[in-house]
Amino acid sequence: MARWRPWVLVLCAMMVGGCALAQRRPPPPELVSDAVPEGFSTRIRLYSVDRRHFASQLPKILTALHRATRTAPAKILALSGGGSNAAFGAGARVGLTRAHARPVFTVVTGVSAGALIAPFAFLGPAWDPQLRYVFGSRRIEKLGHVVSRMAIARHVLFPNVANRHGALTDLVDETYTDAMIDAIGHEAASGRKLIVATTDLDSQETVLWDMTAIAARGGTAAHDLFREVLVASASVPGAFPPVLIRVHEGSTVYDEMHVDGSVTTPLFVLPLIAPTVMNKGLQLQGGTIYVIVNGQLAMAPRATPVNTQRELVESFSAQMTYKTRDAVVLARGLAYRSHMQFRIASIPVGYPAGSFLDFHRRHIRQLFSYGESCAAQGQLWTSVAKSIERNIYHGTGEVPLTMSCPALAPSTPRPPTPHATPHFG
């Protein structure tokens, strides 16, 4: 078995996986339904294409936004997926604190690995030590061992989606404590929102979860669902088992299968359907949209080995790069229509980031340090135009030994080195 290539395991999984999951309940029969986890209201989540629900909830959303923006215009932060490259966004959060340039975000959204950073970005600087600890711990590296092996034999051939034990679940259970979830819930009264995306495999749609509303309910059910959604959002198909979320509609019980949010969306600011109801009063004028791409928007060409596993990984990487560019364009369009400023940060094309599956502690710490250093120097944010010029039209030649920050031109004389050793307490 150890010598089987991943594609062989995938074929086997396709043949036997259906039998292994035969015990699950069916999903809700309608794409748009009122099915929700027991004890929760329909306001805790939204299918990204559900225009009717979004329009009906818009007055409450506006009321919350008005409460949250009494003293300053709206500030929205969108965190992308990116696997191990999320260390960049995590470091950037800490660096902004050091620079005394960290906004209080009105809305924070996260997808996949970005969803794991989002609660820290939402809560603010007081939680930076915990964020630093997480990205310096061996739990991250242990997570990488599971991903690097693709975990197909264990999780796809013989899945047990009801069993929440595993490297990812252990990380989530240890990191997102009851106290942290309750702190997020306390922010519900302020009108601020923390939103996380998962992918519903049954409907093949993006589901946006209002983590603030979930946390505000309080108690064991809220804590469990909060963590369950985070696990689902980061559950890369093939590497981790899907998460079955039990929902109720009236007296009928269903099971929904949720996986990595980046399967359908690499990042988001508002539901996909939002622009069609913008004329109903969703006003964000004068605010700012910040986007952190935990990855590169372009890559220096490199020879792809003739190897099935690498071909699959590089194909997935290419798909995510193009999807992320599309999502950035959508976010920029929203900012333009809403008369908002737009700021973006991504890992420059010349940075030797390596694979998004590289969870070795050295790589994680270097990338965390790079994001922290750039943010602390005030060189994190840039515009779309400058980002394109920096990434797409990057000059040819060898990659420099040191890299300038996202907001700097490649020739800037005082760049931080990605090989600096950060302090992890």
Coordinates of C-alpha atoms in Angstrom, one line a residue:
M1 CA 0.0 0.0 0.0
A2 CA 2.8 2.4 0.8
R3 CA 4.0 2.3 -2.8
W4 CA 0.6 3.1 -4.3
R5 CA 0.6 6.4 -6.0
P6 CA -2.2 8.9 -5.1
W7 CA -4.0 8.5 -8.4
V8 CA -4.4 4.8 -7.7
L9 CA -5.9 5.5 -4.3
V10 CA -8.2 8.1 -5.9
L11 CA -9.5 5.5 -8.4
C12 CA -10.0 3.0 -5.5
A13 CA -11.8 5.7 -3.5
M14 CA -14.1 6.4 -6.5
M15 CA -15.0 2.7 -6.6
V16 CA -15.6 2.0 -2.9
G17 CA -16.2 5.4 -1.3
G18 CA -19.9 5.4 -2.0
C19 CA -20.4 2.3 0.1
A20 CA -18.4 3.7 3.0
L21 CA -20.7 6.8 3.2
A22 CA -24.0 4.9 2.6
Q23 CA -25.1 5.5 6.2
R24 CA -25.5 9.2 5.9
R25 CA -28.9 10.8 5.8
P26 CA -29.9 12.5 2.5
P27 CA -29.4 16.2 2.1
P28 CA -32.2 18.8 1.9
P29 CA -34.0 18.3 -1.4
E30 CA -34.1 22.0 -2.3
L31 CA -31.1 24.2 -2.9
V32 CA -32.7 27.1 -1.0
S33 CA -34.3 25.8 2.2
D34 CA -34.8 26.7 5.8
A35 CA -32.9 23.7 7.1
V36 CA -30.5 24.7 9.9
P37 CA -28.6 22.9 12.7
E38 CA -30.9 22.2 15.6
G39 CA -31.5 25.1 17.9
F40 CA -30.3 27.7 15.5
S41 CA -32.2 30.2 13.3
T42 CA -31.8 30.6 9.6
R43 CA -29.9 33.9 10.1
I44 CA -26.7 32.0 11.0
R45 CA -25.9 31.1 7.4
L46 CA -26.6 32.0 3.7
Y47 CA -26.1 30.2 0.4
S48 CA -24.1 32.7 -1.6
V49 CA -26.7 32.6 -4.5
D50 CA -29.8 32.9 -2.3
R51 CA -31.1 36.2 -3.3
R52 CA -34.4 35.9 -1.5
H53 CA -32.8 35.2 1.9
F54 CA -30.2 37.9 1.5
A55 CA -32.8 40.5 0.5
S56 CA -35.0 39.5 3.5
Q57 CA -32.0 39.8 5.8
L58 CA -30.7 43.1 4.4
P59 CA -32.5 45.4 6.8
K60 CA -30.9 43.5 9.8
I61 CA -27.6 43.6 8.0
L62 CA -27.9 47.4 7.5
T63 CA -28.9 48.0 11.1
A64 CA -25.9 46.0 12.3
L65 CA -23.6 47.9 9.9
H66 CA -24.9 51.2 11.1
R67 CA -24.2 50.3 14.7
A68 CA -20.7 49.2 13.8
T69 CA -19.9 52.3 11.7
R70 CA -21.1 55.1 14.0
T71 CA -17.6 56.4 14.6
A72 CA -15.8 55.4 11.4
P73 CA -16.5 54.1 7.9
A74 CA -16.8 50.4 7.2
K75 CA -13.6 48.4 7.1
I76 CA -13.9 44.9 5.5
L77 CA -11.1 42.3 5.6
A78 CA -11.2 39.3 3.3
L79 CA -8.7 36.5 3.9
S80 CA -8.1 33.9 1.2
G81 CA -7.3 30.3 1.4
G82 CA -3.7 29.1 0.7
G83 CA -2.7 26.2 2.8
S84 CA 0.6 26.7 4.6
N85 CA 0.9 30.1 2.9
A86 CA -1.7 31.4 5.5
A87 CA 1.4 32.0 7.6
F88 CA 1.9 35.2 5.5
G89 CA -1.5 36.5 6.5
A90 CA -1.1 35.5 10.1
G91 CA 2.3 37.3 10.3
A92 CA 0.8 40.3 8.7
R93 CA -1.9 40.6 11.4
V94 CA 0.8 40.7 14.1
G95 CA 2.9 43.1 12.1
L96 CA 0.0 45.6 11.7
T97 CA -0.3 45.5 15.5
R98 CA 3.4 46.4 15.9
A99 CA 3.0 49.3 13.4
H100 CA -0.1 50.6 15.3
A101 CA -1.9 50.3 12.0
R102 CA -4.4 47.6 12.6
P103 CA -8.0 48.7 11.9
V104 CA -10.9 47.5 13.9
F105 CA -12.6 45.6 11.1
T106 CA -16.3 45.9 10.7
V107 CA -16.5 42.6 8.8
V108 CA -13.9 39.9 8.5
T109 CA -14.4 37.0 6.1
G110 CA -12.2 33.9 5.7
V111 CA -12.0 30.9 3.5
S112 CA -10.1 27.6 4.2
A113 CA -6.8 28.5 5.9
G114 CA -7.9 32.1 5.9
A115 CA -10.9 31.0 8.0
L116 CA -8.5 29.8 10.6
I117 CA -6.9 33.2 10.8
A118 CA -10.1 35.2 10.6
P119 CA -11.2 34.9 14.3
F120 CA -7.8 36.4 15.4
A121 CA -8.2 39.2 12.9
F122 CA -11.7 39.8 14.2
L123 CA -10.8 39.9 17.9
G124 CA -7.8 42.1 17.6
P125 CA -4.3 42.5 19.0
A126 CA -5.0 40.9 22.4
W127 CA -5.0 37.6 20.7
D128 CA -1.7 38.0 18.8
P129 CA 0.3 35.9 21.2
Q130 CA -2.0 33.0 20.7
L131 CA -1.8 33.4 16.9
R132 CA 2.0 33.5 17.0
Y133 CA 2.0 30.4 19.2
V134 CA -0.3 28.5 16.8
F135 CA 2.0 29.2 13.8
G136 CA 5.1 28.3 15.8
S137 CA 3.7 25.1 17.2
R138 CA 4.3 21.5 16.1
R139 CA 0.6 21.1 15.5
I140 CA 1.0 23.0 12.2
E141 CA 3.8 20.6 11.1
K142 CA 1.8 17.6 12.2
L143 CA -1.1 19.0 10.0
G144 CA 1.4 19.1 7.2
H145 CA 2.3 15.4 7.6
V146 CA -1.4 14.5 6.9
V147 CA -1.7 16.8 3.9
S148 CA 1.7 15.8 2.4
R149 CA 0.7 12.2 2.5
M150 CA -2.7 13.2 1.0
A151 CA -4.2 10.9 3.7
I152 CA -6.3 9.3 1.0
A153 CA -5.9 5.7 2.2
R154 CA -7.1 6.6 5.7
H155 CA -9.7 9.3 5.1
V156 CA -11.2 8.5 1.6
L157 CA -11.0 4.7 1.3
F158 CA -12.2 4.2 4.9
P159 CA -13.8 7.4 5.9
N160 CA -15.6 8.1 9.2
V161 CA -17.0 11.6 8.9
A162 CA -18.7 11.3 12.3
N163 CA -15.2 10.9 13.9
R164 CA -13.9 14.5 14.5
H165 CA -10.5 13.3 15.7
G166 CA -7.5 14.0 13.6
A167 CA -4.7 16.6 13.1
L168 CA -7.0 19.3 11.8
T169 CA -9.7 18.8 14.4
D170 CA -7.1 18.7 17.2
L171 CA -5.7 22.0 16.0
V172 CA -9.1 23.6 15.9
D173 CA -10.2 22.2 19.3
E174 CA -7.1 23.3 21.0
T175 CA -6.9 26.8 19.4
Y176 CA -10.5 28.0 19.4
T177 CA -11.4 27.7 23.0
D178 CA -14.8 28.4 24.6
A179 CA -13.4 31.7 25.9
M180 CA -12.4 32.8 22.4
I181 CA -15.7 31.8 20.9
D182 CA -17.6 33.6 23.6
A183 CA -15.4 36.7 23.0
I184 CA -16.5 36.6 19.4
G185 CA -20.1 36.2 20.5
H186 CA -19.9 39.3 22.7
E187 CA -19.2 41.4 19.6
A188 CA -22.6 40.6 18.1
A189 CA -24.2 43.5 19.9
S190 CA -21.7 45.9 18.2
G191 CA -22.9 44.9 14.7
R192 CA -19.5 43.6 13.6
K193 CA -19.5 40.3 11.6
L194 CA -17.2 37.3 11.3
I195 CA -18.1 35.2 8.2
V196 CA -16.6 31.9 7.1
A197 CA -17.2 30.0 3.9
T198 CA -17.6 26.3 3.4
T199 CA -18.5 24.3 0.3
D200 CA -21.7 22.2 0.4
L201 CA -20.8 19.2 -1.8
D202 CA -24.4 18.1 -2.1
S203 CA -25.5 21.4 -3.7
Q204 CA -22.1 22.3 -5.0
E205 CA -22.5 25.8 -3.6
T206 CA -20.8 28.2 -1.3
V207 CA -22.3 28.5 2.2
L208 CA -21.5 31.6 4.3
W209 CA -21.7 31.1 8.0
D210 CA -22.2 34.0 10.4
M211 CA -19.8 32.9 13.1
T212 CA -20.7 35.9 15.2
A213 CA -24.3 34.8 15.4
I214 CA -23.3 31.2 16.1
A215 CA -21.0 32.3 18.9
A216 CA -23.6 34.7 20.3
R217 CA -26.0 31.8 21.0
G218 CA -23.5 30.5 23.6
G219 CA -23.3 27.1 25.2
T220 CA -21.9 23.8 24.1
A221 CA -24.0 23.6 20.9
A222 CA -22.6 27.0 19.7
H223 CA -19.1 26.1 20.6
D224 CA -19.3 22.7 18.8
L225 CA -20.9 24.2 15.6
F226 CA -18.4 27.0 15.5
R227 CA -15.5 24.6 15.5
E228 CA -17.3 22.2 13.1
V229 CA -17.6 25.0 10.6
L230 CA -13.9 25.9 10.9
V231 CA -12.9 22.3 10.4
A232 CA -15.2 22.0 7.3
S233 CA -13.9 25.3 5.8
A234 CA -10.3 24.0 6.0
S235 CA -11.0 20.4 5.0
V236 CA -9.1 20.0 1.8
P237 CA -10.8 17.1 -0.2
G238 CA -8.7 14.0 -0.2
A239 CA -6.5 15.2 2.7
F240 CA -9.2 15.5 5.3
P241 CA -12.6 13.8 5.6
P242 CA -15.6 15.9 4.8
V243 CA -17.7 17.2 7.7
L244 CA -21.3 16.1 7.9
I245 CA -23.5 18.8 9.4
R246 CA -26.9 17.7 10.6
V247 CA -29.7 20.1 9.9
H248 CA -33.4 20.2 10.6
E249 CA -36.3 21.5 8.6
G250 CA -39.4 21.1 10.6
S251 CA -39.5 17.5 11.9
T252 CA -37.2 16.2 9.1
V253 CA -33.5 15.6 9.7
Y254 CA -30.9 15.9 6.9
D255 CA -27.1 15.5 6.6
E256 CA -25.1 18.0 4.6
M257 CA -21.6 17.3 3.4
H258 CA -19.3 20.3 3.7
V259 CA -15.6 20.6 2.7
D260 CA -13.0 23.3 2.0
G261 CA -14.6 26.7 1.2
S262 CA -11.9 27.3 -1.5
V263 CA -13.4 24.5 -3.6
T264 CA -16.0 27.1 -4.8
T265 CA -14.5 30.5 -3.7
P266 CA -10.9 31.5 -2.8
L267 CA -12.1 34.6 -1.1
F268 CA -15.2 36.8 -0.8
V269 CA -16.4 40.1 0.6
L270 CA -20.1 39.8 0.3
P271 CA -22.5 37.0 -1.0
L272 CA -22.3 36.5 -4.8
I273 CA -25.8 37.7 -5.1
A274 CA -25.2 41.0 -3.3
P275 CA -24.6 43.3 -6.3
T276 CA -28.1 42.5 -7.6
V277 CA -29.6 44.0 -4.4
M278 CA -27.1 46.8 -3.8
N279 CA -29.7 49.4 -4.8
K280 CA -31.8 48.4 -1.8
G281 CA -29.7 50.4 0.6
L282 CA -26.4 48.5 1.3
Q283 CA -24.2 51.6 1.5
L284 CA -20.5 51.3 2.2
Q285 CA -19.3 54.6 0.8
G286 CA -16.1 56.0 2.3
G287 CA -15.0 52.6 3.7
T288 CA -12.1 50.4 2.8
I289 CA -11.9 46.8 1.5
Y290 CA -8.7 45.0 2.5
V291 CA -7.8 41.7 0.8
I292 CA -5.0 39.4 2.0
V293 CA -4.1 36.7 -0.6
N294 CA -2.4 33.9 1.2
G295 CA -0.5 33.0 -1.9
Q296 CA 0.9 34.4 -5.2
L297 CA -1.2 35.9 -8.0
A298 CA 1.5 34.8 -10.5
M299 CA 4.4 32.4 -10.3
A300 CA 7.9 32.4 -11.9
P301 CA 7.9 29.5 -14.5
R302 CA 9.4 26.3 -13.3
A303 CA 9.7 22.8 -14.7
T304 CA 6.9 20.5 -13.5
P305 CA 8.2 17.0 -13.0
V306 CA 6.5 14.2 -15.1
N307 CA 4.9 12.8 -12.0
T308 CA 1.2 12.2 -11.4
Q309 CA 1.2 13.6 -7.8
R310 CA 3.1 16.8 -8.8
E311 CA 0.9 17.2 -11.9
L312 CA -2.2 17.1 -9.7
V313 CA -0.8 19.5 -7.1
E314 CA 0.4 22.0 -9.8
S315 CA -3.0 21.8 -11.6
F316 CA -4.8 22.6 -8.4
S317 CA -2.4 25.4 -7.7
A318 CA -2.9 26.9 -11.2
Q319 CA -6.7 26.6 -10.8
M320 CA -6.6 28.4 -7.5
T321 CA -4.3 31.2 -8.9
Y322 CA -6.8 32.0 -11.6
K323 CA -9.9 31.7 -9.3
T324 CA -8.2 34.1 -6.8
R325 CA -7.5 36.7 -9.5
D326 CA -11.2 36.5 -10.5
A327 CA -12.3 36.9 -6.9
V328 CA -9.9 39.9 -6.5
V329 CA -11.5 41.6 -9.6
L330 CA -15.0 41.0 -8.1
A331 CA -13.9 42.5 -4.8
R332 CA -12.3 45.5 -6.6
G333 CA -15.5 46.0 -8.6
L334 CA -17.6 46.1 -5.4
A335 CA -15.2 48.7 -3.9
Y336 CA -15.5 50.8 -7.0
R337 CA -19.3 50.7 -7.2
S338 CA -19.5 51.4 -3.5
H339 CA -17.0 54.3 -3.6
M340 CA -14.7 52.5 -1.2
Q341 CA -10.9 52.3 -1.1
F342 CA -9.3 49.0 -2.0
R343 CA -6.1 47.6 -0.6
I344 CA -4.5 44.3 -1.4
A345 CA -1.6 42.3 -0.1
S346 CA -0.2 39.1 -1.6
I347 CA 3.1 37.2 -1.6
P348 CA 5.2 38.6 -4.5
V349 CA 5.9 36.4 -7.4
G350 CA 9.6 36.4 -6.7
Y351 CA 9.3 35.2 -3.1
P352 CA 10.5 31.5 -2.9
A353 CA 7.3 30.4 -1.2
G354 CA 7.3 26.9 -2.5
S355 CA 4.3 24.6 -2.3
F356 CA 1.1 25.6 -0.4
L357 CA 1.4 22.0 1.0
D358 CA 4.8 22.8 2.7
F359 CA 4.0 22.8 6.4
H360 CA 7.5 22.4 7.6
R361 CA 8.1 24.7 10.6
R362 CA 11.0 26.4 8.9
H363 CA 8.8 27.4 5.9
I364 CA 6.0 28.5 8.2
R365 CA 8.2 30.6 10.5
Q366 CA 10.0 32.3 7.6
L367 CA 6.7 33.2 5.9
F368 CA 5.2 34.4 9.1
S369 CA 8.2 36.5 9.8
Y370 CA 8.1 38.0 6.2
G371 CA 4.4 39.0 6.6
E372 CA 5.1 40.4 10.0
S373 CA 8.1 42.4 9.0
C374 CA 6.4 43.9 5.9
A375 CA 3.4 45.0 7.9
A376 CA 5.4 46.4 10.7
Q377 CA 7.4 48.5 8.2
G378 CA 4.1 49.8 6.7
Q379 CA 4.8 48.0 3.4
L380 CA 2.0 45.5 3.3
W381 CA -0.9 47.1 1.3
T382 CA -0.8 48.0 -2.3
S383 CA -3.3 48.7 -5.1
V384 CA -4.6 46.3 -7.8
A385 CA -2.7 48.1 -10.5
K386 CA 0.6 48.0 -8.6
S387 CA 0.0 44.4 -7.7
I388 CA -0.5 43.4 -11.3
E389 CA 2.6 45.4 -12.4
R390 CA 4.6 43.8 -9.6
N391 CA 3.4 40.2 -10.2
I392 CA 2.3 39.8 -13.8
Y393 CA 5.0 41.9 -15.4
H394 CA 7.8 40.9 -13.0
G395 CA 11.1 41.1 -14.8
T396 CA 12.9 37.9 -16.0
G397 CA 16.1 36.7 -14.4
E398 CA 17.0 34.9 -11.3
V399 CA 15.0 35.3 -8.1
P400 CA 16.9 37.6 -5.7
L401 CA 18.2 36.2 -2.4
T402 CA 16.2 38.8 -0.5
M403 CA 12.7 39.9 -1.4
S404 CA 11.1 43.3 -1.0
C405 CA 7.6 43.6 0.5
P406 CA 4.3 43.5 -1.4
A407 CA 4.1 47.4 -1.5
L408 CA 7.6 47.9 -2.6
A409 CA 9.2 47.8 -6.1
P410 CA 11.6 44.9 -6.6
S411 CA 14.6 47.3 -6.6
T412 CA 13.9 48.7 -3.2
P413 CA 17.3 48.7 -1.3
R414 CA 16.2 47.7 2.2
P415 CA 14.1 44.5 1.8
P416 CA 13.5 42.1 4.7
T417 CA 14.8 38.7 4.2
P418 CA 12.4 35.7 4.2
H419 CA 15.0 33.7 5.9
A420 CA 15.0 35.8 9.1
T421 CA 14.3 33.8 12.2
P422 CA 11.1 35.2 14.0
H423 CA 10.6 35.1 17.7
F424 CA 8.0 32.6 18.7
G425 CA 7.2 32.7 22.3

